[in-house]
């Protein structure tokens, strides 16, 4: 049974909040207590202790996230990477193999290539649009397929419908990192994915002021992940839970504004003489535009583009920009801009970056909530300089 019903805007505000309200408080109070009276809990993981992910703030937030993801259960974690690593280390054991995308987020890429092999977990990288490459990667010990809704920073859209079909046909657990889309634009569980991961540091919180992660899915899948996280220790503290809960309440209005603003900015950039190429799934020129239009409620707030003159021109443009901050991360109210080759993938060789399509001059823009006309005017003056 799914957790709660209602429109996502309403769930983001009210789901999970205790009834009756605690002391009448309209906003869930912060429970800044690490431990609670022992009530005779038989299982260690049920003992009320802050690391065991059962503080009242953690419980309320888990219920809220399950409601907005439309899953039976959810778990909050101390970061997106805590959620991803605890999940993969639960779903996969020594001797297992999994299939994943060749253009993973850099942290997940490092987990896959440098950490999991040390625990006997192997992988094959595939192209999310090349079905034959998934079939070729299948092995008798393949247990899971792990994808991202929109890839970073090229914003490609894998064939998500066929990936779910492929997972079911081959009895694989399907996992998806939905950070770039957020549940406002795409709810993976509704499309058959078994486990949904979010870096809540990005859109779900939306204010660039905390680090958090979440995992959502059926209760029987989430329970062992919670037990693993309880021991690995990737807990979210109550104050961060409070901030994330507050951020979540405005998720729908923020993301919808960012969708609309990013589409206008991407269109402006695609028509600008100094711009060579724009990657944005909302543009008809995007290779998977039709698929994105079918699958997503909105195209998101992330754009990447290349300007004439490569990395040097990009860095000169950054110096002239007044509104976007030059910073990694994304999904917040402040617009952020970065050159991924320099800041996010510096450990990849130039050949590896070229192979993945991340040129030195590629620019990634996370569109915030500033007025779209101000952002366009700022980009225009910076590109003209
Ligand atoms: N997944 C994606 C797509 C990301 O962009 C990031 C961070 O940038 C993460 C996961 C990791 O999230 P966190 O920084 O919250 O650990």
PDB file of C-alpha atoms and ligand atoms in Angstrom, residues 79-81 84 105 152 177 179-180 199 201-202 211-212 330, ligand 1:
ATOM      1  CA  UNK A  79      24.158  13.041   2.067  1.00  0.00           C
ATOM      2  CA  UNK A  80      23.216  11.878  -1.398  1.00  0.00           C
ATOM      3  CA  UNK A  81      26.387   9.784  -1.431  1.00  0.00           C
ATOM      4  CA  UNK A  84      23.756   5.873  -2.740  1.00  0.00           C
ATOM      5  CA  UNK A 105      27.851  11.535 -11.471  1.00  0.00           C
ATOM      6  CA  UNK A 152      25.454  15.222 -15.557  1.00  0.00           C
ATOM      7  CA  UNK A 177      19.336   8.625  -9.166  1.00  0.00           C
ATOM      8  CA  UNK A 179      18.451  14.195  -8.378  1.00  0.00           C
ATOM      9  CA  UNK A 180      18.431  16.298 -11.577  1.00  0.00           C
ATOM     10  CA  UNK A 199      20.618  14.002  -3.349  1.00  0.00           C
ATOM     11  CA  UNK A 201      21.217  18.728  -1.152  1.00  0.00           C
ATOM     12  CA  UNK A 202      19.909  19.870  -4.555  1.00  0.00           C
ATOM     13  CA  UNK A 211      23.749  18.175   2.656  1.00  0.00           C
ATOM     14  CA  UNK A 212      21.259  15.280   2.689  1.00  0.00           C
ATOM     15  CA  UNK A 330      22.800  22.731  -8.208  1.00  0.00           C
TER      16      UNK A 330
HETATM   17  N1  LIG B   1      23.791  12.434  -7.517  1.00  0.00           N
HETATM   18  C1  LIG B   1      23.927  13.493  -8.315  1.00  0.00           C
HETATM   19  C2  LIG B   1      23.310  13.457  -9.673  1.00  0.00           C
HETATM   20  C3  LIG B   1      24.640  14.615  -7.890  1.00  0.00           C
HETATM   21  O1  LIG B   1      24.783  15.664  -8.714  1.00  0.00           O
HETATM   22  C4  LIG B   1      25.229  14.608  -6.610  1.00  0.00           C
HETATM   23  C5  LIG B   1      26.020  15.744  -6.119  1.00  0.00           C
HETATM   24  O2  LIG B   1      26.357  16.652  -6.846  1.00  0.00           O
HETATM   25  C6  LIG B   1      25.074  13.470  -5.811  1.00  0.00           C
HETATM   26  C7  LIG B   1      24.330  12.401  -6.284  1.00  0.00           C
HETATM   27  C8  LIG B   1      25.695  13.388  -4.444  1.00  0.00           C
HETATM   28  O3  LIG B   1      24.977  14.145  -3.543  1.00  0.00           O
HETATM   29  P1  LIG B   1      25.581  14.739  -2.180  1.00  0.00           P
HETATM   30  O4  LIG B   1      26.556  15.803  -2.547  1.00  0.00           O
HETATM   31  O5  LIG B   1      24.354  15.198  -1.463  1.00  0.00           O
HETATM   32  O6  LIG B   1      26.249  13.603  -1.479  1.00  0.00           O
END
